[in-house]
PDB file of N, CA, C and O in Angstrom:
ATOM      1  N   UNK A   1    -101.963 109.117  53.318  1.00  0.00           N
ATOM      2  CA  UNK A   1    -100.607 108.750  53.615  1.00  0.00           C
ATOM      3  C   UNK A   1    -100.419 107.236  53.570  1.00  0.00           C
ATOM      4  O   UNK A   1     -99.269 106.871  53.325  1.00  0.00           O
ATOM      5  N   UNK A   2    -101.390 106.236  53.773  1.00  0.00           N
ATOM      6  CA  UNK A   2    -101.748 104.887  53.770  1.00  0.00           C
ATOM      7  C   UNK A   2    -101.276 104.725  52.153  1.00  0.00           C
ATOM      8  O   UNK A   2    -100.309 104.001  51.918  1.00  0.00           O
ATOM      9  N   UNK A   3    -101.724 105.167  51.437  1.00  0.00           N
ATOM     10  CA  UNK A   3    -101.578 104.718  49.801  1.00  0.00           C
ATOM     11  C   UNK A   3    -100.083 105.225  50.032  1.00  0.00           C
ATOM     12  O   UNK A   3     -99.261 104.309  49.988  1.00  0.00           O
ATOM     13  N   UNK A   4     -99.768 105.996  50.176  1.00  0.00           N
ATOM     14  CA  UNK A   4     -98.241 105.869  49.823  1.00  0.00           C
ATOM     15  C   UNK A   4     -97.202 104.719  50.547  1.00  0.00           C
ATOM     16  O   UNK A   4     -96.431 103.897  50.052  1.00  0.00           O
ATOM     17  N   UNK A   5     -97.378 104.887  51.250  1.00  0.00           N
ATOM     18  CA  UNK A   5     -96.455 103.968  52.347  1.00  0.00           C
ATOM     19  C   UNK A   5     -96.913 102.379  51.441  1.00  0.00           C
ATOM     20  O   UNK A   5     -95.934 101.633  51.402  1.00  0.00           O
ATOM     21  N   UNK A   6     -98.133 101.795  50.768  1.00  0.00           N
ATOM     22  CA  UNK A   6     -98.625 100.795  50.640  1.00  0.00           C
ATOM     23  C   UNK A   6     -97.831 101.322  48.974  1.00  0.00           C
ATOM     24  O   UNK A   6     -97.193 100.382  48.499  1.00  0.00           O
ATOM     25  N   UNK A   7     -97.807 102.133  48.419  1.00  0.00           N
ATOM     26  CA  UNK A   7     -96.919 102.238  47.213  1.00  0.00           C
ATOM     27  C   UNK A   7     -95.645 101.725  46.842  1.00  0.00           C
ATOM     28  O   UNK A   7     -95.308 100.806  46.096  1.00  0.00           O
ATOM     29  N   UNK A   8     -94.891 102.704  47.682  1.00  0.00           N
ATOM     30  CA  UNK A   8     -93.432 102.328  48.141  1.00  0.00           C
ATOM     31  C   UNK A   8     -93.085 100.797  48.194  1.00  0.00           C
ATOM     32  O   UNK A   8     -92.386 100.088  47.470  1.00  0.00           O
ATOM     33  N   UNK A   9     -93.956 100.510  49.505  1.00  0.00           N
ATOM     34  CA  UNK A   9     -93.859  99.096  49.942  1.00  0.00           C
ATOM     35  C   UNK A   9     -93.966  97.962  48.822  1.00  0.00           C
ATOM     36  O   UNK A   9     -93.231  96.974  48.832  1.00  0.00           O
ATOM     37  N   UNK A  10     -95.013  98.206  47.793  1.00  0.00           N
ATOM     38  CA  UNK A  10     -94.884  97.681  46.575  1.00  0.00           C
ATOM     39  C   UNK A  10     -93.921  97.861  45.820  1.00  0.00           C
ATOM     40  O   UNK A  10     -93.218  96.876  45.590  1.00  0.00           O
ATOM     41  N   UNK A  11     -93.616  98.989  45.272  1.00  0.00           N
ATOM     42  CA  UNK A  11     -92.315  98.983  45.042  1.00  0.00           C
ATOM     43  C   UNK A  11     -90.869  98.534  45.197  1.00  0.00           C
ATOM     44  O   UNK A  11     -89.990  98.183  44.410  1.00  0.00           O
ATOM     45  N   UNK A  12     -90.944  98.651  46.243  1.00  0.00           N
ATOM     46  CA  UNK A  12     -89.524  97.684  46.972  1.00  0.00           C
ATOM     47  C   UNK A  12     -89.819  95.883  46.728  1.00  0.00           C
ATOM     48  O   UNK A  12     -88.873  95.121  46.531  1.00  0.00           O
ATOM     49  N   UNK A  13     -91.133  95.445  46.778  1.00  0.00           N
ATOM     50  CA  UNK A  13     -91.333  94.231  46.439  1.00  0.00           C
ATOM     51  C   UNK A  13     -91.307  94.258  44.963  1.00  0.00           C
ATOM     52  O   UNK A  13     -91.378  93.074  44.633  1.00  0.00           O
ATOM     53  N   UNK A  14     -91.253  94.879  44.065  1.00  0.00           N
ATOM     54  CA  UNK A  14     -91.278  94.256  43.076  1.00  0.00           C
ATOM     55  C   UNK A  14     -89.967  94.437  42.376  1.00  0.00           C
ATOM     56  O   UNK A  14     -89.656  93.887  41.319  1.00  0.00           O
ATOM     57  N   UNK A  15     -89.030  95.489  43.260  1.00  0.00           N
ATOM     58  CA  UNK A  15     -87.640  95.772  43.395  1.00  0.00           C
ATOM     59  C   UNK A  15     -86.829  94.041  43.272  1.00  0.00           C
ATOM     60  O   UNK A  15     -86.087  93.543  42.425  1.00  0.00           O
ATOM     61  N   UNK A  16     -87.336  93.599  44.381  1.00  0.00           N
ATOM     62  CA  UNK A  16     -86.523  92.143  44.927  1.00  0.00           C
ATOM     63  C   UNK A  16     -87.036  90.921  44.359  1.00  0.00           C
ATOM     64  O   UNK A  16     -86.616  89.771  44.478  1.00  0.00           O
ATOM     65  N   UNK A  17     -88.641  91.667  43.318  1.00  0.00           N
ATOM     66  CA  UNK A  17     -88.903  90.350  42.634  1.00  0.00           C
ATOM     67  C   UNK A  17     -87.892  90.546  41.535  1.00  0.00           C
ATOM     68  O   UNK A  17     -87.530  89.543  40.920  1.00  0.00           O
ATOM     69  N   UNK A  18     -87.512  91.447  41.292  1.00  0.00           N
ATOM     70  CA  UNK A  18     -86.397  91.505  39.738  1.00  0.00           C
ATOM     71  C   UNK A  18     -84.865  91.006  39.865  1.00  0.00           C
ATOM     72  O   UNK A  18     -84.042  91.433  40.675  1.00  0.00           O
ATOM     73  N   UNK A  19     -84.629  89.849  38.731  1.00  0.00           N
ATOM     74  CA  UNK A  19     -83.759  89.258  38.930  1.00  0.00           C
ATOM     75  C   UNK A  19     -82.023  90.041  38.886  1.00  0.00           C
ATOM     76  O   UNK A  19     -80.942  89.751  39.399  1.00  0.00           O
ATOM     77  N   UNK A  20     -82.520  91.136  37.980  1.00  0.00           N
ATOM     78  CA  UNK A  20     -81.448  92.351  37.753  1.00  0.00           C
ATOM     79  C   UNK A  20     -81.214  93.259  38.844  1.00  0.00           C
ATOM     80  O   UNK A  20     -80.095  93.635  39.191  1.00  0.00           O
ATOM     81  N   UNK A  21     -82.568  93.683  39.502  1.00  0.00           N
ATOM     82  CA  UNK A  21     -82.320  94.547  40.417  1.00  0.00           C
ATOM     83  C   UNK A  21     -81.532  93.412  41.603  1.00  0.00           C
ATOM     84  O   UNK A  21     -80.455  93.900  41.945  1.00  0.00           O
ATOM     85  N   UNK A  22     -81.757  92.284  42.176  1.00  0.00           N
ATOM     86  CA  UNK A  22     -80.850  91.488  42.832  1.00  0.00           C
ATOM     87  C   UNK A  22     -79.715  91.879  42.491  1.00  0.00           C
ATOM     88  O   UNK A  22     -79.061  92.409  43.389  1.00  0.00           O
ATOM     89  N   UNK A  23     -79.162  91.785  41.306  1.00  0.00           N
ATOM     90  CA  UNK A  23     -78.104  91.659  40.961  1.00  0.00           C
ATOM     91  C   UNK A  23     -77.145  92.989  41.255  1.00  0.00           C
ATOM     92  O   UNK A  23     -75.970  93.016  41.622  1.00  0.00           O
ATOM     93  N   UNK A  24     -78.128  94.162  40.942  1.00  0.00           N
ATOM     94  CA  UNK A  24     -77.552  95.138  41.269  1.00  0.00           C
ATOM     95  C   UNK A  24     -76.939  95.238  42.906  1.00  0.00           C
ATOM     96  O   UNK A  24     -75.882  95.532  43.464  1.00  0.00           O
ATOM     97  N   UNK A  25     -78.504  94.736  43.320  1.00  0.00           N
ATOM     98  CA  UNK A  25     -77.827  94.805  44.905  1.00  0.00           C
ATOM     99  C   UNK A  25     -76.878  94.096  45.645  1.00  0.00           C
ATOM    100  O   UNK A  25     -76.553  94.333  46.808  1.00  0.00           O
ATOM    101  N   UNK A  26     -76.376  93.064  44.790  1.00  0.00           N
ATOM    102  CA  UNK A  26     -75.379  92.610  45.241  1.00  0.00           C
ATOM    103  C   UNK A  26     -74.121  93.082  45.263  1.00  0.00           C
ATOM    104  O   UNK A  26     -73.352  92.758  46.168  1.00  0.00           O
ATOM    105  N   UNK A  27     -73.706  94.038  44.110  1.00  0.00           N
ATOM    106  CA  UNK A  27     -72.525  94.330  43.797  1.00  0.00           C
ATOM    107  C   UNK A  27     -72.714  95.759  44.551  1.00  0.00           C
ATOM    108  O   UNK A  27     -71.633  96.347  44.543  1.00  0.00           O
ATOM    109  N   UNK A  28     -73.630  96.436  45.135  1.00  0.00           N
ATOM    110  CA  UNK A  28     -73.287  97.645  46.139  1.00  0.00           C
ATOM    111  C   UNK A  28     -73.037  97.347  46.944  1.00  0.00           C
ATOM    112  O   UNK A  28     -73.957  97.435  47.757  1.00  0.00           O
ATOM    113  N   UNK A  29     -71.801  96.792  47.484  1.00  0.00           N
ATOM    114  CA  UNK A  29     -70.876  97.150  48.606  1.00  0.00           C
ATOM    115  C   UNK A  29     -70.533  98.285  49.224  1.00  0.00           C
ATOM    116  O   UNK A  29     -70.279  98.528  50.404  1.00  0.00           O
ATOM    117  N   UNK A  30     -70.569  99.127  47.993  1.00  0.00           N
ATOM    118  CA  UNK A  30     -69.858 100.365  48.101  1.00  0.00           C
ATOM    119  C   UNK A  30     -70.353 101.723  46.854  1.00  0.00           C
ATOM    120  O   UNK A  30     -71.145 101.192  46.075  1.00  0.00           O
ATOM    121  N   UNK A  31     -70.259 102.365  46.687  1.00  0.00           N
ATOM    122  CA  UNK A  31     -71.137 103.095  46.048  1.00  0.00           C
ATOM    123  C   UNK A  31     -70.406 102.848  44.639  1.00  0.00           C
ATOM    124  O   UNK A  31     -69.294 102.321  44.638  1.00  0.00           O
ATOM    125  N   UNK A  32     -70.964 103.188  43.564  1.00  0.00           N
ATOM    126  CA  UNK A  32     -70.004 102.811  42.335  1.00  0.00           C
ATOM    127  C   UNK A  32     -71.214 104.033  41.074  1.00  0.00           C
ATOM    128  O   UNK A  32     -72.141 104.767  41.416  1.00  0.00           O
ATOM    129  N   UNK A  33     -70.633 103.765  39.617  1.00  0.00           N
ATOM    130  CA  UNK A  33     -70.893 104.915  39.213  1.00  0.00           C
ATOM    131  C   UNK A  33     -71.898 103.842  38.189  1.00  0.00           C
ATOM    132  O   UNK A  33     -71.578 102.697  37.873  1.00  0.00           O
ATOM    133  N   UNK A  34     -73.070 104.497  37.817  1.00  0.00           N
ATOM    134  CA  UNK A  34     -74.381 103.548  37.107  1.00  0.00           C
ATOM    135  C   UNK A  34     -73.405 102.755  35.848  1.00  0.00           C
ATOM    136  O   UNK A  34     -73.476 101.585  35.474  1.00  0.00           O
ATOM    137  N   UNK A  35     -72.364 104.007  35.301  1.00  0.00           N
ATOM    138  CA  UNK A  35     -71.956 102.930  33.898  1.00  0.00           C
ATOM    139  C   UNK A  35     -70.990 101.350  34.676  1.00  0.00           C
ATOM    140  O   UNK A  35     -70.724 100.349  34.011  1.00  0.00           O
ATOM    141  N   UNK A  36     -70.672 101.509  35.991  1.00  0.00           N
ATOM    142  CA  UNK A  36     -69.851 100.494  36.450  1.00  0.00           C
ATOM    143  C   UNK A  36     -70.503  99.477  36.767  1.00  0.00           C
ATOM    144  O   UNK A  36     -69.978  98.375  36.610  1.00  0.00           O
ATOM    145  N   UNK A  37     -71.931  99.597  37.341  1.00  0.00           N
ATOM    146  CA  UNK A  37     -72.598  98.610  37.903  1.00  0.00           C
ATOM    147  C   UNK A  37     -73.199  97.852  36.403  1.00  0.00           C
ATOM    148  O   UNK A  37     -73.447  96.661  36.214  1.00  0.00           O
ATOM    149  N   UNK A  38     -73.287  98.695  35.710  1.00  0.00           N
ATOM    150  CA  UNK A  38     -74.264  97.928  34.524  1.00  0.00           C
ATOM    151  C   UNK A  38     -73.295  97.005  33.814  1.00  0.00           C
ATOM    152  O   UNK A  38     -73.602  95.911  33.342  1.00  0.00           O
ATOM    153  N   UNK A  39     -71.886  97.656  33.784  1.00  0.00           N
ATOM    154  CA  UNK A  39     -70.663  96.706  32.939  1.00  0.00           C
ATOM    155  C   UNK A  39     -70.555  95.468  34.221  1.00  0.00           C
ATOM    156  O   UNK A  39     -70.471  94.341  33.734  1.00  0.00           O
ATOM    157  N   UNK A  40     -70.545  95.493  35.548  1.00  0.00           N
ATOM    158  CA  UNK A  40     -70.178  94.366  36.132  1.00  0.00           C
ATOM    159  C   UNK A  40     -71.643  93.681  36.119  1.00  0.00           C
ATOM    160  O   UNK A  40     -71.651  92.489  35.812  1.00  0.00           O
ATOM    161  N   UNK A  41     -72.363  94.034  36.291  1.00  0.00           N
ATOM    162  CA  UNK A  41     -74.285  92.907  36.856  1.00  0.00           C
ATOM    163  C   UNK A  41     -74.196  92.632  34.639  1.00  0.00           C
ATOM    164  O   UNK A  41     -75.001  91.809  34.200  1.00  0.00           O
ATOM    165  N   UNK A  42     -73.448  93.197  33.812  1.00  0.00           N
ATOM    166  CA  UNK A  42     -73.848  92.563  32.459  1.00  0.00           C
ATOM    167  C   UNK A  42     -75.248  93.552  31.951  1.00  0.00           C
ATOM    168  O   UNK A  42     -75.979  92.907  31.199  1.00  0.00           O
ATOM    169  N   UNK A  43     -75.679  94.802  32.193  1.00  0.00           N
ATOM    170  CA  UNK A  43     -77.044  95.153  31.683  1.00  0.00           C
ATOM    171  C   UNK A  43     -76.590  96.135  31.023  1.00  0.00           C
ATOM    172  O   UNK A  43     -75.439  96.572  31.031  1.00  0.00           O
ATOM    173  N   UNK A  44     -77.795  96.623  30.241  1.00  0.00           N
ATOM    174  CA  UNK A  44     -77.706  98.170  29.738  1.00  0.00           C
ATOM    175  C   UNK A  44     -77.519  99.242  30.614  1.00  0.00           C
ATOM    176  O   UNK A  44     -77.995  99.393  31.739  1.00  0.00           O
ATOM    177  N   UNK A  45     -76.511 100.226  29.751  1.00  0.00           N
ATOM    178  CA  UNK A  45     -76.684 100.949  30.904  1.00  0.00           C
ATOM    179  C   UNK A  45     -78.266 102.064  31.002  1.00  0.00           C
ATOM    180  O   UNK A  45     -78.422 103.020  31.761  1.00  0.00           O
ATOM    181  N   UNK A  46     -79.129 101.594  30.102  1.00  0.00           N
ATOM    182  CA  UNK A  46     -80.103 102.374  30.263  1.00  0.00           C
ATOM    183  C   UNK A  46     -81.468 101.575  31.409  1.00  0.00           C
ATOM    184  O   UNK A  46     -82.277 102.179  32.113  1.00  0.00           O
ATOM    185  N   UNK A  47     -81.331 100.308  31.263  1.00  0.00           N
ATOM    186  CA  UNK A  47     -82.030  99.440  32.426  1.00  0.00           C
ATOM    187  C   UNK A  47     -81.440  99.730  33.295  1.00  0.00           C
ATOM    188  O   UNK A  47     -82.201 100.321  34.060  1.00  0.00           O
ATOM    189  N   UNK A  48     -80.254  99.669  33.783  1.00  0.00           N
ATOM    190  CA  UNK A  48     -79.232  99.898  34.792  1.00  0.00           C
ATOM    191  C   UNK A  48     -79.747 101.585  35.344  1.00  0.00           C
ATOM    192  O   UNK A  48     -80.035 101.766  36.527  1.00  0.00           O
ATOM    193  N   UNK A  49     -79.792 102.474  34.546  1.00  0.00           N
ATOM    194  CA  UNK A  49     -80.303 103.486  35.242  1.00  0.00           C
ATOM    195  C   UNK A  49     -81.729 103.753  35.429  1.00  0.00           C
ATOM    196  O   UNK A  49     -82.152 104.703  36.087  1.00  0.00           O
ATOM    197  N   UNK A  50     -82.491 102.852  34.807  1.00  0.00           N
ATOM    198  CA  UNK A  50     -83.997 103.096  35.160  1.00  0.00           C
ATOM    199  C   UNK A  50     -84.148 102.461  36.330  1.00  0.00           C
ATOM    200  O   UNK A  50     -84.755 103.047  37.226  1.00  0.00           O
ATOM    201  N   UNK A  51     -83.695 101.319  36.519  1.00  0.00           N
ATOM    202  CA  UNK A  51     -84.146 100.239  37.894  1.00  0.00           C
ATOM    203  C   UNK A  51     -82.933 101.049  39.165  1.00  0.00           C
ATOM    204  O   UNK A  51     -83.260 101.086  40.351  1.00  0.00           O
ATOM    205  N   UNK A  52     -81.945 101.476  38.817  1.00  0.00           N
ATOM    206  CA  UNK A  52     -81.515 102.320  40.388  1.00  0.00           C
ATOM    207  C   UNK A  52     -82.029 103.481  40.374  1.00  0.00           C
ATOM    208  O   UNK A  52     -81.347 104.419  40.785  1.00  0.00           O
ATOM    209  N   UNK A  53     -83.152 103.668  39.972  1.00  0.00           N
ATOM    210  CA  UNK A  53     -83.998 105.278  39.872  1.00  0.00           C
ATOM    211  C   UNK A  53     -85.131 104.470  41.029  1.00  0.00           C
ATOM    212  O   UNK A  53     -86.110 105.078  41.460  1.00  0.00           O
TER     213      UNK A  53
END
């Protein structure tokens, strides 16, 4: 259960090392639909749905 929790936890850090995923998280205020976030943060919408996966 240690490796996972130490997974995750990586994960989320390398979440906030990404300059896109920031970006995403800025504009969730409020819930919005993947093609909306990718037209406002400027990305694909196929990065756009891999990195909010």
């Amino acid at each position: 259960m240690a490796y996972n929790d130490a997974s995750e936890t990586q994960a989320l850090f390398d979440a906030l090392a990404d300059p896109d995923c920031r970006d995403i998280l800025r504009v969730l205020d409020e819930p919005l639909p993947a093609k909306e976030v990718a037209s406002v943060c400027d990305l694909p919408q196929t990065s756009t749905y891999r990195k909010l996966e």
